[in-house]
PDB file of C-alpha atoms in Angstrom:
ATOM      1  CA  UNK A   1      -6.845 -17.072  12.517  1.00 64.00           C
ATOM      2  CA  UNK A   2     -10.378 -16.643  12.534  1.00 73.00           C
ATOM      3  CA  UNK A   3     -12.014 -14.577   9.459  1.00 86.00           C
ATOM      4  CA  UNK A   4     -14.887 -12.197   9.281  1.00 91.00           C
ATOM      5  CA  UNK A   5     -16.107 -11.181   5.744  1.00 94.00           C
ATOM      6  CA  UNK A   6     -17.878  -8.116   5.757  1.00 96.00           C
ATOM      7  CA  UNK A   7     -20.130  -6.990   2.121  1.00 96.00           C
ATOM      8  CA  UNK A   8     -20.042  -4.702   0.187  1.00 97.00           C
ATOM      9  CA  UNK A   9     -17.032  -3.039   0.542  1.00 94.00           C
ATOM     10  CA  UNK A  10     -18.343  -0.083  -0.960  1.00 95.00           C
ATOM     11  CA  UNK A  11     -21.876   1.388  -1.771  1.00 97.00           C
ATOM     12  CA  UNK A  12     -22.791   4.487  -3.519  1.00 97.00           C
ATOM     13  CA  UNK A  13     -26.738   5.197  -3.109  1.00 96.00           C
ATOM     14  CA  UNK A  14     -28.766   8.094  -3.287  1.00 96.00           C
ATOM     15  CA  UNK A  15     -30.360   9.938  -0.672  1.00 97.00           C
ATOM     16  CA  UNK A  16     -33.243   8.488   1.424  1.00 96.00           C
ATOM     17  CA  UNK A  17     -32.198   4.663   0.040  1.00 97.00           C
ATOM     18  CA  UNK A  18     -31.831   1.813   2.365  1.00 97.00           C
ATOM     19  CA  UNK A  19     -28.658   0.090   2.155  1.00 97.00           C
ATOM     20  CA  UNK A  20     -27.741  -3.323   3.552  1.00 97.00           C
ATOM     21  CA  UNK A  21     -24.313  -4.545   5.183  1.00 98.00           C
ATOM     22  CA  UNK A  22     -23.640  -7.961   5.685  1.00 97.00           C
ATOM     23  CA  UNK A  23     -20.820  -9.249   8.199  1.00 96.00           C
ATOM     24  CA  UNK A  24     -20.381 -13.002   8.001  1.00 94.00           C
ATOM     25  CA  UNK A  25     -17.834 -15.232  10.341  1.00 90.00           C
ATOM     26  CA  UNK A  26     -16.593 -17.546   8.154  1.00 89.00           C
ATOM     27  CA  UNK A  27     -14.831 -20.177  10.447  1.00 83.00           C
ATOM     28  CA  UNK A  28     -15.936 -19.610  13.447  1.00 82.00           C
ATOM     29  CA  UNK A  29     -19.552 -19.224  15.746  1.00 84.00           C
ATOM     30  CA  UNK A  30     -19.870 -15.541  16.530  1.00 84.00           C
ATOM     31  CA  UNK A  31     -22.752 -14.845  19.172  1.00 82.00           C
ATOM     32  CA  UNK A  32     -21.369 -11.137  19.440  1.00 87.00           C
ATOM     33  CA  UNK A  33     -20.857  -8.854  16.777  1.00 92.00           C
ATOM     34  CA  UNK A  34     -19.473  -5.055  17.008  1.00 93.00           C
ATOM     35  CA  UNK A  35     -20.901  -2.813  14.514  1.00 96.00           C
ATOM     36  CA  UNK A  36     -18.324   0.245  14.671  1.00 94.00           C
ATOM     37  CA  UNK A  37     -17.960   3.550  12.596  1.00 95.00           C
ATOM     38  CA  UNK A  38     -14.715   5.232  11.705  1.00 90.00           C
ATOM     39  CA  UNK A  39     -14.320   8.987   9.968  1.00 86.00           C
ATOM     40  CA  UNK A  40     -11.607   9.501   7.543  1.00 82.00           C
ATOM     41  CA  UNK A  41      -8.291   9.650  10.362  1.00 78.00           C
ATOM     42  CA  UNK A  42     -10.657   8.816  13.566  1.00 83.00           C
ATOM     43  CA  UNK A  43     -10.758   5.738  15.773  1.00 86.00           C
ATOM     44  CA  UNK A  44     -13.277   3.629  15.816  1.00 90.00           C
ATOM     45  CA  UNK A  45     -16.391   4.518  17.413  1.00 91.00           C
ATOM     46  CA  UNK A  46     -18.745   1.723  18.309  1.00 91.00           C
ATOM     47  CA  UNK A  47     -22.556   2.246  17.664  1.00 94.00           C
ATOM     48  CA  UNK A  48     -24.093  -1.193  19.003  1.00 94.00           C
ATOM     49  CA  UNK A  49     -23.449  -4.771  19.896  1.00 92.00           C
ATOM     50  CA  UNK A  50     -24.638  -7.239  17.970  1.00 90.00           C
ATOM     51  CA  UNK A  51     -26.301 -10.644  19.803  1.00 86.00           C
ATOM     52  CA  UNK A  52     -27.322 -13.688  18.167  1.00 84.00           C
ATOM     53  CA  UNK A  53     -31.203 -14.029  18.703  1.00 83.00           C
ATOM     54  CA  UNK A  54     -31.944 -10.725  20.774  1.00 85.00           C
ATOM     55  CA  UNK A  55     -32.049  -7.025  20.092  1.00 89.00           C
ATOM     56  CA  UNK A  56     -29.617  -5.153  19.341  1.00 92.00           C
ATOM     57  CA  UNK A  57     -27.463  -2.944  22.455  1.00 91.00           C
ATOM     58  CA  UNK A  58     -27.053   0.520  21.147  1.00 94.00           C
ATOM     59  CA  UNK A  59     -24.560   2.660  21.771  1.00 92.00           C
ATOM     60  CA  UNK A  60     -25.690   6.415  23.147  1.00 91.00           C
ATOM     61  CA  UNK A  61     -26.412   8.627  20.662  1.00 93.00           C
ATOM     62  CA  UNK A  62     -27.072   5.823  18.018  1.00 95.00           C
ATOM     63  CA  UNK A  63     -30.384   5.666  16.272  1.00 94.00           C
ATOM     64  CA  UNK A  64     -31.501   2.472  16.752  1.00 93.00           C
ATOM     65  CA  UNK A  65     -34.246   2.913  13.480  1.00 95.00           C
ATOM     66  CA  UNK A  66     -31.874   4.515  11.704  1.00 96.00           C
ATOM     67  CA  UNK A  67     -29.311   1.689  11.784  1.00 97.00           C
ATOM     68  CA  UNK A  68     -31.068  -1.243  12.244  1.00 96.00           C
ATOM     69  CA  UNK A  69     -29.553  -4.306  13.225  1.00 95.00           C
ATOM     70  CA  UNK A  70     -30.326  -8.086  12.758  1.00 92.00           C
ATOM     71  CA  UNK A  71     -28.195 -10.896  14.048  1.00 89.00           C
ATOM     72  CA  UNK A  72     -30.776 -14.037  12.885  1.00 83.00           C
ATOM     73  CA  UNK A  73     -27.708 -16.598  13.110  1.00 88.00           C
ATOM     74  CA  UNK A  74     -24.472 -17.218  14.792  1.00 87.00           C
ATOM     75  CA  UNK A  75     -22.229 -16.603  11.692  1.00 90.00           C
ATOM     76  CA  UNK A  76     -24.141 -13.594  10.111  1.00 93.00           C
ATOM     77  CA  UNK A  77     -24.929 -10.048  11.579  1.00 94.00           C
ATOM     78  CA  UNK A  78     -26.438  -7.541   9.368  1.00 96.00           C
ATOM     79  CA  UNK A  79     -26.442  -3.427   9.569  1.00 97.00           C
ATOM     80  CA  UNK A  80     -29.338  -1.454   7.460  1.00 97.00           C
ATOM     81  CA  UNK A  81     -29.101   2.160   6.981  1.00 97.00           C
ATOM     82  CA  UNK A  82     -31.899   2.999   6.375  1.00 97.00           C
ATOM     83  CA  UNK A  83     -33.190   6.387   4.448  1.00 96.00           C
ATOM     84  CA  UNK A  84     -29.705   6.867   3.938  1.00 96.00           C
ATOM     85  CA  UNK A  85     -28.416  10.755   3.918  1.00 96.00           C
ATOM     86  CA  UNK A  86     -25.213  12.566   3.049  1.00 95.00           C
ATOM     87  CA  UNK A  87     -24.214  12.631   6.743  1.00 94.00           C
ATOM     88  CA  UNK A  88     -24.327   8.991   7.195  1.00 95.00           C
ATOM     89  CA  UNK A  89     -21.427   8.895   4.632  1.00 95.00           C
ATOM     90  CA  UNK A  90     -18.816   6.881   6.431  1.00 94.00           C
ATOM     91  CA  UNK A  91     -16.764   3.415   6.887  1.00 94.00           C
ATOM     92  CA  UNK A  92     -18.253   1.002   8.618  1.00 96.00           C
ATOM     93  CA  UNK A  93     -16.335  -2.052  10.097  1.00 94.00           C
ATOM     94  CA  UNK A  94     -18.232  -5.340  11.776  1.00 94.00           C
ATOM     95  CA  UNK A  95     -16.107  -7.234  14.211  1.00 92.00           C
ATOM     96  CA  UNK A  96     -16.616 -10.260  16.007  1.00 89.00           C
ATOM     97  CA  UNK A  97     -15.143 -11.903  19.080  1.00 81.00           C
ATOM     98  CA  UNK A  98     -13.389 -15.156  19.478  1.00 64.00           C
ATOM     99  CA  UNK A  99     -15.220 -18.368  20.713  1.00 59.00           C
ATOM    100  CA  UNK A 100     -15.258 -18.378  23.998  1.00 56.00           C
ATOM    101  CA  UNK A 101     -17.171 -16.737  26.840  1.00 51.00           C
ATOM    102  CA  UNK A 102     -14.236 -14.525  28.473  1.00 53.00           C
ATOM    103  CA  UNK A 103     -14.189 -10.683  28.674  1.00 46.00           C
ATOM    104  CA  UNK A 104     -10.644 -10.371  26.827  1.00 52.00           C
ATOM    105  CA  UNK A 105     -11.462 -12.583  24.012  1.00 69.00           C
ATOM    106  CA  UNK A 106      -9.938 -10.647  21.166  1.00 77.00           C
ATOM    107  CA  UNK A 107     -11.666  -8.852  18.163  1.00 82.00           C
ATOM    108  CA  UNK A 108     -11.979  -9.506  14.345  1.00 86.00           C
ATOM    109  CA  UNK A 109     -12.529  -7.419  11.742  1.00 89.00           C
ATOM    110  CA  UNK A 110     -14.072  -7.179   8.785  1.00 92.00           C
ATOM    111  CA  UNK A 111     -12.769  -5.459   5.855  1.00 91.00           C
ATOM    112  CA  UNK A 112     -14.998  -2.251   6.731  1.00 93.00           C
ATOM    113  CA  UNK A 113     -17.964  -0.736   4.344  1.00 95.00           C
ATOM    114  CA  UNK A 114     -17.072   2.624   2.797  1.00 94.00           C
ATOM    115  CA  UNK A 115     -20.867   4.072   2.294  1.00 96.00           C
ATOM    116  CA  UNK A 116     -21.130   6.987   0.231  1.00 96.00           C
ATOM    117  CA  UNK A 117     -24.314   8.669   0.164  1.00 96.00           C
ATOM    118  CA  UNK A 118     -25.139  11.144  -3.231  1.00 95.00           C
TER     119      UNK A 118
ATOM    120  CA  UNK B   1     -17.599   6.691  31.463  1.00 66.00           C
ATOM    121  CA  UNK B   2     -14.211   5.317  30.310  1.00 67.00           C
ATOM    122  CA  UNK B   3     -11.624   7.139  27.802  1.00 84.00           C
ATOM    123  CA  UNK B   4      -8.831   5.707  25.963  1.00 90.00           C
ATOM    124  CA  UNK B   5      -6.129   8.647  25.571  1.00 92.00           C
ATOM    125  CA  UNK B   6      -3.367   8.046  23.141  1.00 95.00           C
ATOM    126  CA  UNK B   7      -0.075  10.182  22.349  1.00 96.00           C
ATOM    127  CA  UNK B   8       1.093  11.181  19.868  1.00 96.00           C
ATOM    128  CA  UNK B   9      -1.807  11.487  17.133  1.00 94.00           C
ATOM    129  CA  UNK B  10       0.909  11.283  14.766  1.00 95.00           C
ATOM    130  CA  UNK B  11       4.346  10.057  14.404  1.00 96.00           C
ATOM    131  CA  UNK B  12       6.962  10.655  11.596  1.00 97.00           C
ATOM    132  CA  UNK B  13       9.769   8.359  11.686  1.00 97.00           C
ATOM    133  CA  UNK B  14      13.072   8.132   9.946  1.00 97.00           C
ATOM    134  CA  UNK B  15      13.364   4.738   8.408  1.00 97.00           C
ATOM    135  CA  UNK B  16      16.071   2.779  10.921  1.00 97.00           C
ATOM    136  CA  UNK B  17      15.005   4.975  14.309  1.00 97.00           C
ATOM    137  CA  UNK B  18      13.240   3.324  17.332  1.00 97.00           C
ATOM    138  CA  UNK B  19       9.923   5.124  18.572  1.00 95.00           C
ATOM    139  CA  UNK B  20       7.231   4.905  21.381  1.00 97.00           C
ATOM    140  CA  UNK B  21       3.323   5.210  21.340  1.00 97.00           C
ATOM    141  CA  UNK B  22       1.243   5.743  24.505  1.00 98.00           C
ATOM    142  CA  UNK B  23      -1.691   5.095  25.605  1.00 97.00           C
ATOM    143  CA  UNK B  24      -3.340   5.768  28.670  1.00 96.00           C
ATOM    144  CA  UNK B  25      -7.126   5.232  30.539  1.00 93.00           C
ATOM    145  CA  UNK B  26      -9.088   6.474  32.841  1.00 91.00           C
ATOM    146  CA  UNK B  27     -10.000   3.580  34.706  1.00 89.00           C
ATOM    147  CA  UNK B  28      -8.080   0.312  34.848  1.00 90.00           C
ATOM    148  CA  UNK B  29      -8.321  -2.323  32.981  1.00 89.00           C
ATOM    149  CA  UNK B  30      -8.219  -5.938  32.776  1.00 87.00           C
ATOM    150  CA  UNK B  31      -6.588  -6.337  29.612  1.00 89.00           C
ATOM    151  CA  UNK B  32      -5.013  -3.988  26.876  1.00 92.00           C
ATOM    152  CA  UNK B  33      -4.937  -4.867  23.182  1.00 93.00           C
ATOM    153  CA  UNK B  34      -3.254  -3.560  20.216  1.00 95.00           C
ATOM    154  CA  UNK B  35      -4.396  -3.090  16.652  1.00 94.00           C
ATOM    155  CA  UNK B  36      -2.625  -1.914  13.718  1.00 96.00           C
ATOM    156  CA  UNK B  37      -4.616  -0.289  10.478  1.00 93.00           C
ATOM    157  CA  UNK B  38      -2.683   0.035   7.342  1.00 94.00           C
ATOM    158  CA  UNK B  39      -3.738   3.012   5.420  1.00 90.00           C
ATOM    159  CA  UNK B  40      -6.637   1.888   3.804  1.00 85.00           C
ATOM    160  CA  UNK B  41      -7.635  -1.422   5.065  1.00 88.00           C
ATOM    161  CA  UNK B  42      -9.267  -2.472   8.474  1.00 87.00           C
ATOM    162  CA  UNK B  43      -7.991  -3.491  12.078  1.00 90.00           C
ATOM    163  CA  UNK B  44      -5.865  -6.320  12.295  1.00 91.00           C
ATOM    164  CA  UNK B  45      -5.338  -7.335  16.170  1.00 89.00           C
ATOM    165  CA  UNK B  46      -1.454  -7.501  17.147  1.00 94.00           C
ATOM    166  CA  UNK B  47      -1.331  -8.388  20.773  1.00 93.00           C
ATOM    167  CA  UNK B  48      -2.947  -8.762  24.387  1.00 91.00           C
ATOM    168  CA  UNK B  49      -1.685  -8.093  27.452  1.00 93.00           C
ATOM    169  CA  UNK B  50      -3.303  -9.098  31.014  1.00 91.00           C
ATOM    170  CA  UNK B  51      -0.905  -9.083  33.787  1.00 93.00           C
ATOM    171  CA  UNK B  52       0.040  -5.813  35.636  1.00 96.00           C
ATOM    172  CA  UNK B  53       3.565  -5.322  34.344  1.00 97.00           C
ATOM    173  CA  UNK B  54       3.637  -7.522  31.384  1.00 97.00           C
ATOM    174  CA  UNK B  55       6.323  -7.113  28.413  1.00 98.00           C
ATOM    175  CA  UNK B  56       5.859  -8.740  25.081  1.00 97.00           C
ATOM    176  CA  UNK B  57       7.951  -8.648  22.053  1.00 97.00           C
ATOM    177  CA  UNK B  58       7.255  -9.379  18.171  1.00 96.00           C
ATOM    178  CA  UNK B  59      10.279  -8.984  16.810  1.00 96.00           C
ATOM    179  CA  UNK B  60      10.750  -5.197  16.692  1.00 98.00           C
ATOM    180  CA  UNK B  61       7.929  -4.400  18.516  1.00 98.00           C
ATOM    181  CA  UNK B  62       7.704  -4.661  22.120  1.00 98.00           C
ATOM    182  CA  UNK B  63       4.563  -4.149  24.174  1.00 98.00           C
ATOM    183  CA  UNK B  64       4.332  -3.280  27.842  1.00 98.00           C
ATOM    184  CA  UNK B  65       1.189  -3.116  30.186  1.00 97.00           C
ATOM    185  CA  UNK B  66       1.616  -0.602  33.110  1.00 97.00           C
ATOM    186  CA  UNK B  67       1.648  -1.880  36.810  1.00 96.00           C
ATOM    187  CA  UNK B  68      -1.300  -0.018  37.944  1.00 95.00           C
ATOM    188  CA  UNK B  69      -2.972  -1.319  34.545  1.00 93.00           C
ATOM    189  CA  UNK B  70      -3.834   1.742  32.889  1.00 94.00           C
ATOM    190  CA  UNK B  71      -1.548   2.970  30.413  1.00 96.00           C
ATOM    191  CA  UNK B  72       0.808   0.782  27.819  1.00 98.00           C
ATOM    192  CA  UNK B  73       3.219   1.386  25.647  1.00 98.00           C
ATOM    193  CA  UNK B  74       4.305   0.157  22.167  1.00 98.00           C
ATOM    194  CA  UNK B  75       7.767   0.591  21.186  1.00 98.00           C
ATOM    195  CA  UNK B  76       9.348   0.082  17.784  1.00 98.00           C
ATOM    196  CA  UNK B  77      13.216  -0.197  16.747  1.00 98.00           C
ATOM    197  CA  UNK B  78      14.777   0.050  13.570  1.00 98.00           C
ATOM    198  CA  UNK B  79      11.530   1.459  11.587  1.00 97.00           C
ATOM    199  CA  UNK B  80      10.653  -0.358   8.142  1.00 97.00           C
ATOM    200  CA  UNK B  81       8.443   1.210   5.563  1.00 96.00           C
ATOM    201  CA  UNK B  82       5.926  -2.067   6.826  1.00 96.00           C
ATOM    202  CA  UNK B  83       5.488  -0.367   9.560  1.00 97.00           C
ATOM    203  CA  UNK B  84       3.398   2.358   8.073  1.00 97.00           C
ATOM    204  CA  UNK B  85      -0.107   2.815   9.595  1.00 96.00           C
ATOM    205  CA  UNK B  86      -2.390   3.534  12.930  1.00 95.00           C
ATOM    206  CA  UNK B  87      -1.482   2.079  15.903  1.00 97.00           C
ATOM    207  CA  UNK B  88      -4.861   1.841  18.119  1.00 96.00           C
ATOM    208  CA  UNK B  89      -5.144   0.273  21.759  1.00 96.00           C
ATOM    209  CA  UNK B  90      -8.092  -0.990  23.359  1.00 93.00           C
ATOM    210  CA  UNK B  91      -9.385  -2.194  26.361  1.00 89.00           C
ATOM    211  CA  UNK B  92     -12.550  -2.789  28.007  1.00 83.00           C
ATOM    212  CA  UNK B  93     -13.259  -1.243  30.969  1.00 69.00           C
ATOM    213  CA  UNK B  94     -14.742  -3.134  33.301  1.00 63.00           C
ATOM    214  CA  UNK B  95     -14.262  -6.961  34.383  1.00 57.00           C
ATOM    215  CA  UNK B  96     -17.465  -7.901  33.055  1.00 54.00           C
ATOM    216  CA  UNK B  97     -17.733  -5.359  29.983  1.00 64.00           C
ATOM    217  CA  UNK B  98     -16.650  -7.320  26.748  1.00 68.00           C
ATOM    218  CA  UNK B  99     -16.749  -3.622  24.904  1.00 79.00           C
ATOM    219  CA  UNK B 100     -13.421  -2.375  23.799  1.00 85.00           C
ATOM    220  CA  UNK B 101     -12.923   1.019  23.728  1.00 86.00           C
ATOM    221  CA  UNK B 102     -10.243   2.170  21.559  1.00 91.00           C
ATOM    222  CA  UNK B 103      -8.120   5.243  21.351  1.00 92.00           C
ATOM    223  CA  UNK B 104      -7.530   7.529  18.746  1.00 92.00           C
ATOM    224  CA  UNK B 105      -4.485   5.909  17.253  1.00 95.00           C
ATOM    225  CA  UNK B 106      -1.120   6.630  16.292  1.00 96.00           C
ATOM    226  CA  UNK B 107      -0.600   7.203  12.907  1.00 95.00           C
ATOM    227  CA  UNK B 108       2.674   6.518  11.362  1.00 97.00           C
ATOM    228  CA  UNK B 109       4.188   7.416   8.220  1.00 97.00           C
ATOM    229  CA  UNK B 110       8.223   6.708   7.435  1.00 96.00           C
ATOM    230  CA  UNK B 111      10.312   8.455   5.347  1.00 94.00           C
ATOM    231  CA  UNK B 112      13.103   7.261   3.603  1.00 89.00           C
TER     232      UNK B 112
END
């Protein structure tokens, strides 16, 4: 099946750093990524969608300059926290759909981001 | 806007018993999909289902998709130890909305 590679897998930075996450389809053209965020025992909650070559669709509630988004090609999405704080201490996970243009294309993951901010 | 109920939060099995997750929306859908999380590790997609009605089956696990396309079901016989993790379902709500929404999850542990 298709894989998505997702770095780091875990970041410890102090407060009021920036810290870069990469999520990379490896074997396949991705024009949507799915940037989601999961507490310890909690679904996932989605914060934006990622398009290839446009902005960025946040989710409500979702600061879209604190968690900046840049999807410059069709295999690589990227998530910046930036001036990171204690409460943004979480797991992220990037997904990305399968080729095709249907609605019920499934999802794949990365292996998620555990961010842990000092 | 759309919500993706699941039941129970947590399930405790007895290694070699069957058991049943739920899940249930608020609006229909036009496809359900299934996820399983092992304790720590990431989403790993099981299984779709589209029609109104559908049934599938992977080996112990068998899948159904309501007939008014809102709830499903997951169903698991003979419990293994492998089967340890969170269950989630998702499904987008609209026919044009590529956005899952997922549920809480069912979290399975197995003892011995």
């Amino acid at each position: 099946g298709a894989v998505v590679s997702q770095h780091p897998s875990r970041v410890i930075c102090k407060s009021g750093t920036s810290v870069k996450i990469e999520c990379r389809s490896l074997d396949f053209q991705a024009t949507t990524m799915f940037w989601y965020r999961q507490f310890p025992k909690q679904s996932l909650m989605l914060m934006a969608t990622s398009n290839e070559g446009s902005k960025a669709t946040y989710e409500q509630g979702v600061e879209k300059d604190k968690f900046l988004i840049n999807h410059a090609s069709l295999t690589l999405s990227t998530l910046t926290v930036t001036s990171a704080h204690p409460e943004d201490s979480s797991f992220y996970i990037c997904s990305a759909r399968g080729q095709g243009t249907a609605t019920n294309e499934k999802l794949f993951f990365g292996s998620g981001t555990q961010l842990s901010v000092l | 806007g759309q919500q993706v109920m699941q039941i129970p939060q947590y399930q405790h099995v007895q290694e070699g018993e069957d058991f049943t997750t739920y899940c249930n929306s608020s609006t229909t859908l036009s496809n359900i999909q299934w996820y399983k999380q092992r304790p720590g590790g990431h989403p790993v997609f099981l299984i779709q289902l589209v029609k109104s009605g559908e049934v599938k089956k992977q080996k112990r696990l068998t899948f159904q998709f309501g007939e008014a396309k809102k709830n499903s079901s997951l169903h698991i016989t003979a419990t293994q130890t492998t089967d340890v993790g969170t269950y989630f379902c998702a499904g987008p709500p609209g026919d044009n909305d590529y956005k899952l929404s997922f549920g809480a999850g069912t979290t399975v542990t197995v003892r011995a």
